[in-house]
Tab-separated table of C-alpha atoms and ligand atoms in Angstrom:
chain	number	residue	atom	x	y	z
L	1	UNK	CA	5.331	-17.315	-20.347
L	2	UNK	CA	3.925	-15.833	-17.173
L	3	UNK	CA	0.242	-15.258	-17.477
L	4	UNK	CA	-0.846	-12.592	-15.004
L	5	UNK	CA	-3.891	-14.746	-14.473
L	6	UNK	CA	-1.620	-17.490	-13.111
L	7	UNK	CA	0.505	-15.345	-10.783
L	8	UNK	CA	-0.766	-14.109	-7.448
L	9	UNK	CA	-0.884	-10.424	-8.381
L	10	UNK	CA	-1.091	-8.184	-5.304
L	11	UNK	CA	-1.580	-4.420	-5.230
L	12	UNK	CA	-0.554	-2.974	-1.885
L	13	UNK	CA	-2.458	0.303	-1.912
L	14	UNK	CA	-5.574	1.871	-3.392
L	15	UNK	CA	-7.953	4.513	-2.048
L	16	UNK	CA	-10.937	3.160	-3.981
L	17	UNK	CA	-13.033	2.213	-0.959
L	18	UNK	CA	-13.503	5.929	-0.275
L	19	UNK	CA	-15.545	6.212	-3.490
L	20	UNK	CA	-17.722	3.383	-2.186
L	21	UNK	CA	-18.096	5.032	1.233
L	22	UNK	CA	-19.107	8.360	-0.281
L	23	UNK	CA	-21.709	6.660	-2.466
L	24	UNK	CA	-19.950	7.960	-5.563
L	25	UNK	CA	-19.439	4.473	-7.010
L	26	UNK	CA	-20.343	0.851	-6.418
L	27	UNK	CA	-17.025	-0.947	-6.789
L	28	UNK	CA	-18.941	-4.092	-7.705
L	29	UNK	CA	-19.939	-2.424	-10.985
L	30	UNK	CA	-17.724	-1.561	-13.933
L	31	UNK	CA	-17.257	2.188	-14.180
L	32	UNK	CA	-15.670	4.567	-16.664
L	33	UNK	CA	-14.552	6.839	-13.824
L	34	UNK	CA	-11.836	6.154	-11.287
L	35	UNK	CA	-9.097	3.568	-11.572
L	36	UNK	CA	-10.410	0.451	-9.919
L	37	UNK	CA	-13.511	-1.702	-9.516
L	38	UNK	CA	-14.059	-5.458	-9.321
L	39	UNK	CA	-14.693	-6.047	-13.050
L	40	UNK	CA	-11.570	-4.112	-13.967
L	41	UNK	CA	-9.546	-5.889	-11.252
L	42	UNK	CA	-10.549	-9.185	-12.860
L	43	UNK	CA	-9.479	-7.850	-16.274
L	44	UNK	CA	-6.142	-6.852	-14.741
L	45	UNK	CA	-5.570	-10.240	-13.121
L	46	UNK	CA	-5.439	-8.798	-9.573
L	47	UNK	CA	-5.671	-11.507	-6.928
L	48	UNK	CA	-5.089	-9.481	-3.772
L	49	UNK	CA	-5.942	-5.847	-3.155
L	50	UNK	CA	-5.166	-3.815	-0.069
L	51	UNK	CA	-8.041	-1.350	0.348
L	52	UNK	CA	-6.685	1.577	2.358
L	53	UNK	CA	-9.061	3.588	4.503
L	54	UNK	CA	-7.455	6.992	4.083
L	55	UNK	CA	-8.380	9.207	7.005
L	56	UNK	CA	-8.281	12.728	5.584
L	57	UNK	CA	-7.320	15.134	8.401
L	58	UNK	CA	-8.768	18.010	6.383
L	59	UNK	CA	-12.227	16.431	6.511
L	60	UNK	CA	-12.222	14.640	9.844
L	61	UNK	CA	-11.946	16.188	13.279
L	62	UNK	CA	-11.385	14.993	16.837
L	63	UNK	CA	-13.575	12.028	17.681
L	64	UNK	CA	-14.491	11.355	14.050
L	65	UNK	CA	-11.592	9.072	13.119
L	66	UNK	CA	-12.648	5.891	14.882
L	67	UNK	CA	-16.210	5.974	13.448
L	68	UNK	CA	-14.779	6.731	9.991
L	69	UNK	CA	-12.338	3.795	10.117
L	70	UNK	CA	-15.157	1.520	11.293
L	71	UNK	CA	-17.329	2.705	8.378
L	72	UNK	CA	-14.427	1.937	6.047
L	73	UNK	CA	-14.021	-1.552	7.486
L	74	UNK	CA	-17.767	-2.122	7.030
L	75	UNK	CA	-17.558	-0.839	3.438
L	76	UNK	CA	-14.860	-3.407	2.539
L	77	UNK	CA	-16.740	-6.183	4.340
L	78	UNK	CA	-19.976	-5.167	2.601
L	79	UNK	CA	-18.226	-5.157	-0.805
L	80	UNK	CA	-17.085	-8.723	-0.098
L	81	UNK	CA	-20.522	-9.889	1.082
L	82	UNK	CA	-22.365	-8.401	-1.894
L	83	UNK	CA	-19.852	-9.828	-4.358
L	84	UNK	CA	-18.987	-13.077	-2.621
L	85	UNK	CA	-18.651	-14.887	-5.946
L	86	UNK	CA	-15.717	-12.612	-6.834
L	87	UNK	CA	-14.015	-11.356	-3.684
L	88	UNK	CA	-13.593	-12.264	-0.016
L	89	UNK	CA	-11.930	-10.704	2.995
L	90	UNK	CA	-8.484	-12.118	3.833
L	91	UNK	CA	-7.458	-11.880	7.481
L	92	UNK	CA	-4.167	-13.682	6.963
L	93	UNK	CA	-1.918	-15.165	4.272
L	94	UNK	CA	-3.562	-18.604	4.578
L	95	UNK	CA	-6.950	-16.968	3.912
L	96	UNK	CA	-5.500	-15.176	0.901
L	97	UNK	CA	-4.135	-18.395	-0.614
L	98	UNK	CA	-7.456	-20.201	0.015
L	99	UNK	CA	-9.532	-17.369	-1.481
L	100	UNK	CA	-7.317	-17.127	-4.559
L	101	UNK	CA	-7.367	-20.923	-4.829
L	102	UNK	CA	-11.174	-20.754	-4.950
L	103	UNK	CA	-10.946	-18.481	-7.996
L	104	UNK	CA	-11.794	-15.267	-6.155
L	105	UNK	CA	-9.865	-12.131	-5.218
L	106	UNK	CA	-8.638	-11.418	-1.699
L	107	UNK	CA	-9.431	-8.070	-0.071
L	108	UNK	CA	-7.129	-6.830	2.686
L	109	UNK	CA	-8.063	-3.842	4.851
L	110	UNK	CA	-5.552	-1.069	5.561
L	111	UNK	CA	-5.727	2.191	7.482
L	112	UNK	CA	-3.682	5.145	6.245
L	113	UNK	CA	-2.578	7.847	8.677
L	114	UNK	CA	-1.407	7.285	12.256
L	115	UNK	CA	-3.190	10.495	13.281
L	116	UNK	CA	-6.406	8.428	13.147
L	117	UNK	CA	-5.387	6.768	16.411
L	118	UNK	CA	-5.584	10.209	18.068
L	119	UNK	CA	-2.822	8.960	20.363
L	120	UNK	CA	-4.889	5.976	21.529
L	121	UNK	CA	-2.876	2.835	20.845
L	122	UNK	CA	-5.727	0.572	21.975
L	123	UNK	CA	-7.408	1.361	18.669
L	124	UNK	CA	-4.758	-0.746	16.895
L	125	UNK	CA	-5.990	-3.911	18.623
L	126	UNK	CA	-9.632	-2.867	18.178
L	127	UNK	CA	-9.252	-2.217	14.456
L	128	UNK	CA	-7.181	-5.375	14.028
L	129	UNK	CA	-10.010	-7.334	15.698
L	130	UNK	CA	-12.385	-5.745	13.175
L	131	UNK	CA	-10.213	-6.860	10.242
L	132	UNK	CA	-7.477	-4.263	9.640
L	133	UNK	CA	-4.182	-5.895	8.618
L	134	UNK	CA	-2.051	-3.026	7.213
L	135	UNK	CA	-1.359	0.265	8.989
L	136	UNK	CA	0.371	3.261	7.393
L	137	UNK	CA	2.204	5.001	10.233
L	138	UNK	CA	1.935	8.514	8.769
L	139	UNK	CA	0.200	10.305	5.926
L	140	UNK	CA	1.481	13.702	4.672
L	141	UNK	CA	1.202	15.050	8.229
L	142	UNK	CA	3.389	14.304	11.224
L	143	UNK	CA	1.348	12.755	14.019
L	144	UNK	CA	1.631	11.495	17.620
L	145	UNK	CA	3.618	8.453	16.423
L	146	UNK	CA	6.096	9.726	13.869
L	147	UNK	CA	7.233	12.485	11.538
L	148	UNK	CA	6.048	12.575	7.949
L	149	UNK	CA	8.338	13.248	4.992
L	150	UNK	CA	5.593	15.512	3.675
L	151	UNK	CA	5.464	17.763	6.736
L	152	UNK	CA	8.017	20.478	7.579
L	153	UNK	CA	6.867	20.186	11.167
L	154	UNK	CA	8.810	17.170	12.459
L	155	UNK	CA	8.516	17.219	16.245
L	156	UNK	CA	9.881	13.736	16.950
L	157	UNK	CA	13.057	13.596	14.837
L	158	UNK	CA	11.678	10.280	13.656
L	159	UNK	CA	9.560	8.134	15.949
L	160	UNK	CA	8.075	9.243	19.261
L	161	UNK	CA	8.047	6.972	22.296
L	162	UNK	CA	4.358	6.296	21.542
L	163	UNK	CA	5.387	5.477	17.966
L	164	UNK	CA	7.893	2.893	19.224
L	165	UNK	CA	5.140	1.336	21.320
L	166	UNK	CA	2.865	1.335	18.254
L	167	UNK	CA	5.507	-0.537	16.226
L	168	UNK	CA	5.864	-3.168	18.953
L	169	UNK	CA	2.071	-3.435	19.263
L	170	UNK	CA	1.680	-3.981	15.500
L	171	UNK	CA	4.405	-6.639	15.676
L	172	UNK	CA	2.434	-8.309	18.471
L	173	UNK	CA	-0.871	-8.101	16.607
L	174	UNK	CA	0.547	-9.239	13.262
L	175	UNK	CA	-0.492	-6.000	11.556
L	176	UNK	CA	1.774	-5.185	8.583
L	177	UNK	CA	3.622	-1.906	9.195
L	178	UNK	CA	3.588	0.502	6.254
L	179	UNK	CA	6.343	3.142	6.154
L	180	UNK	CA	5.244	5.034	3.024
L	181	UNK	CA	4.933	8.779	3.801
L	182	UNK	CA	7.308	8.583	6.799
L	183	UNK	CA	10.250	10.958	7.100
L	184	UNK	CA	13.636	9.366	6.440
L	185	UNK	CA	14.444	9.460	10.156
L	186	UNK	CA	11.158	7.796	11.077
L	187	UNK	CA	11.718	5.206	8.333
L	188	UNK	CA	15.100	4.110	9.713
L	189	UNK	CA	13.912	4.180	13.332
L	190	UNK	CA	10.923	1.981	12.456
L	191	UNK	CA	13.263	-0.507	10.777
L	192	UNK	CA	15.385	-0.532	13.941
L	193	UNK	CA	12.337	-1.055	16.154
L	194	UNK	CA	10.382	-3.687	14.224
L	195	UNK	CA	11.054	-7.378	14.733
L	196	UNK	CA	9.531	-8.326	11.357
L	197	UNK	CA	9.629	-7.109	7.732
L	198	UNK	CA	7.683	-3.940	6.837
L	199	UNK	CA	6.322	-2.513	3.599
L	200	UNK	CA	6.477	0.870	1.912
L	201	UNK	CA	3.115	0.241	0.277
L	202	UNK	CA	3.120	3.041	-2.300
L	203	UNK	CA	6.431	4.801	-2.873
L	204	UNK	CA	8.778	5.566	-5.750
L	205	UNK	CA	12.533	5.664	-6.298
L	206	UNK	CA	14.376	8.801	-5.205
L	207	UNK	CA	17.424	8.271	-7.429
L	208	UNK	CA	15.056	8.338	-10.448
L	209	UNK	CA	12.872	11.186	-9.155
L	210	UNK	CA	14.064	13.225	-6.186
L	211	UNK	CA	10.962	13.628	-4.037
L	212	UNK	CA	10.118	13.110	-0.368
L	213	UNK	CA	7.609	10.314	-1.107
L	214	UNK	CA	10.288	8.270	-2.855
L	215	UNK	CA	12.911	6.028	-1.243
L	216	UNK	CA	16.661	6.596	-1.457
L	217	UNK	CA	18.993	3.750	-2.371
L	218	UNK	CA	20.098	3.675	1.257
L	219	UNK	CA	16.466	3.163	2.293
L	220	UNK	CA	15.958	0.468	-0.334
L	221	UNK	CA	19.026	-1.385	0.944
L	222	UNK	CA	17.741	-1.094	4.522
L	223	UNK	CA	14.327	-2.372	3.409
L	224	UNK	CA	16.003	-5.362	1.732
L	225	UNK	CA	18.021	-6.000	4.897
L	226	UNK	CA	14.714	-5.986	6.804
L	227	UNK	CA	13.337	-8.416	4.154
L	228	UNK	CA	10.471	-5.993	3.541
L	229	UNK	CA	9.446	-4.474	0.243
L	230	UNK	CA	8.496	-1.348	-1.631
L	231	UNK	CA	5.232	-1.305	-3.603
L	232	UNK	CA	6.033	0.668	-6.756
L	233	UNK	CA	3.642	3.600	-6.989
L	234	UNK	CA	1.847	4.614	-10.216
L	235	UNK	CA	1.203	8.239	-9.214
L	236	UNK	CA	2.494	10.330	-12.164
L	237	UNK	CA	3.978	13.174	-10.091
L	238	UNK	CA	6.026	10.740	-7.989
L	239	UNK	CA	7.420	9.213	-11.180
L	240	UNK	CA	8.224	12.372	-13.099
L	241	UNK	CA	8.282	16.055	-12.091
L	242	UNK	CA	6.628	16.692	-15.463
L	243	UNK	CA	3.715	14.439	-14.692
L	244	UNK	CA	2.294	14.458	-18.224
L	245	UNK	CA	5.505	12.685	-19.281
L	246	UNK	CA	5.151	9.898	-16.714
L	247	UNK	CA	4.228	6.455	-18.028
L	248	UNK	CA	4.345	2.747	-17.360
L	249	UNK	CA	7.991	2.890	-18.445
L	250	UNK	CA	8.770	4.834	-15.245
L	251	UNK	CA	7.074	2.143	-13.148
L	252	UNK	CA	9.094	-0.563	-14.881
L	253	UNK	CA	12.287	1.518	-14.522
L	254	UNK	CA	11.547	1.835	-10.796
L	255	UNK	CA	11.044	-1.906	-10.401
L	256	UNK	CA	14.231	-2.543	-12.389
L	257	UNK	CA	16.173	-0.094	-10.222
L	258	UNK	CA	15.251	-2.059	-7.086
L	259	UNK	CA	16.010	-5.365	-8.801
L	260	UNK	CA	19.454	-4.161	-9.910
L	261	UNK	CA	20.188	-2.714	-6.457
L	262	UNK	CA	18.995	-5.466	-4.125
L	263	UNK	CA	17.402	-8.215	-6.246
L	264	UNK	CA	13.810	-9.146	-7.096
L	265	UNK	CA	12.654	-10.095	-3.588
L	266	UNK	CA	12.056	-6.594	-2.212
L	267	UNK	CA	9.716	-4.909	-4.678
L	268	UNK	CA	6.038	-5.196	-5.535
L	269	UNK	CA	3.124	-3.138	-6.835
L	270	UNK	CA	1.532	-0.261	-4.896
L	271	UNK	CA	-0.576	1.605	-7.423
L	272	UNK	CA	-2.301	4.203	-5.196
L	273	UNK	CA	-5.200	3.859	-7.632
L	274	UNK	CA	-7.998	6.316	-6.857
L	275	UNK	CA	-5.529	8.143	-4.604
L	276	UNK	CA	-4.749	10.537	-7.448
L	277	UNK	CA	-6.628	12.127	-10.307
L	278	UNK	CA	-5.551	11.724	-13.905
L	279	UNK	CA	-4.224	8.581	-15.497
L	280	UNK	CA	-0.746	7.169	-15.950
L	281	UNK	CA	0.066	6.496	-19.598
L	282	UNK	CA	0.042	2.750	-20.198
L	283	UNK	CA	-1.476	2.027	-16.775
L	284	UNK	CA	-4.625	4.084	-17.080
L	285	UNK	CA	-6.520	1.832	-14.696
L	286	UNK	CA	-6.185	-1.533	-12.978
L	287	UNK	CA	-7.267	-3.435	-16.091
L	288	UNK	CA	-3.939	-2.503	-17.710
L	289	UNK	CA	-1.781	-4.319	-15.141
L	290	UNK	CA	-0.825	-7.208	-17.465
L	291	UNK	CA	1.259	-4.632	-19.368
L	292	UNK	CA	3.686	-4.594	-16.426
L	293	UNK	CA	4.136	-8.353	-16.713
L	294	UNK	CA	4.697	-8.012	-20.461
L	295	UNK	CA	7.382	-5.337	-19.919
L	296	UNK	CA	9.195	-7.461	-17.332
L	297	UNK	CA	9.134	-10.432	-19.721
L	298	UNK	CA	10.533	-8.194	-22.471
L	299	UNK	CA	13.373	-7.288	-20.130
L	300	UNK	CA	14.197	-10.988	-19.840
L	301	UNK	CA	13.258	-11.365	-16.177
L	302	UNK	CA	12.902	-15.017	-15.169
L	303	UNK	CA	9.395	-16.215	-14.386
L	304	UNK	CA	10.305	-16.798	-10.726
L	305	UNK	CA	11.383	-13.152	-10.322
L	306	UNK	CA	8.233	-11.866	-12.004
L	307	UNK	CA	6.036	-13.929	-9.693
L	308	UNK	CA	7.893	-12.505	-6.681
L	309	UNK	CA	7.442	-8.937	-7.872
L	310	UNK	CA	3.784	-9.301	-8.841
L	311	UNK	CA	2.726	-10.574	-5.439
L	312	UNK	CA	4.730	-13.401	-3.852
L	313	UNK	CA	7.013	-10.928	-2.077
L	314	UNK	CA	4.061	-9.383	-0.244
L	315	UNK	CA	2.722	-12.780	0.777
L	316	UNK	CA	6.174	-13.613	2.188
L	317	UNK	CA	6.223	-10.366	4.189
L	318	UNK	CA	2.682	-10.909	5.429
L	319	UNK	CA	3.556	-14.454	6.533
L	320	UNK	CA	6.561	-13.176	8.470
L	321	UNK	CA	4.535	-10.372	10.065
L	322	UNK	CA	1.609	-12.565	11.106
L	323	UNK	CA	3.571	-15.618	12.278
L	324	UNK	CA	4.687	-14.229	15.613
K	401	ZN	ZN1	-0.753	7.697	0.571
């Protein structure tokens, strides 16, 4: 038996810190709204959570991105300080193992949306110094670095020259590159440029649901060749065009698709909790995560494969990315 409580369960993407920043919720307290807070993470057996600071270009304007990201970093740090008995900030894989070993959860800070750099690559090093360890190259909009799969305007046909520099700079800094949201061209060009494995933190499977936020089999094979991974997303519309029909079974089918295609070493969990409204049937919030483990056991997956999928794959990628 694999107890979720025994595996290092890692979720590669949630937007929950935005609820904390807006004052809507205290993530230290159990809530009936939203998908994720510390008590429910404990119920779900989560050991590592990437908290993405999503920089909404509809709300933020020129000059406002850097202060917003810094507020987000402070919000994650503050969450850790106020709840130090339950969670601590991990700045590297060794930190994460030590924090989990001490019986607490590891928080990792991400930034979502390369437009937040406003073309200023020096922010990568500044934000990394402040604690950011995952960077999502694009959101739904194309930016100075790369084209987005969600934007019809694709000026770079993939990566720009600045984008290539950004990839090399993240490799240098040990920041994990996140290719979710990128256009297919940008995706493949990033894989060509990077010297280390990357993640697609919250994406689905295009052969199961044809949609620009999901990865084709060709992309999944390339990701496996890169020794990176895809974090399987829980967002109903990415799983099923009739979103009310989406359920945990689609998440498990997505994981199984990757496993059948390239093996169990290149897939993980990337919920996007609090990045969408509504609830996925069977995975209504983070407390329901052990149901994924149960489904994988039912499918006859060996314990070693389940541990890889639940979190060990991400730790392997993070170690590769931060070891240079
Ligand atoms: Zn996203």
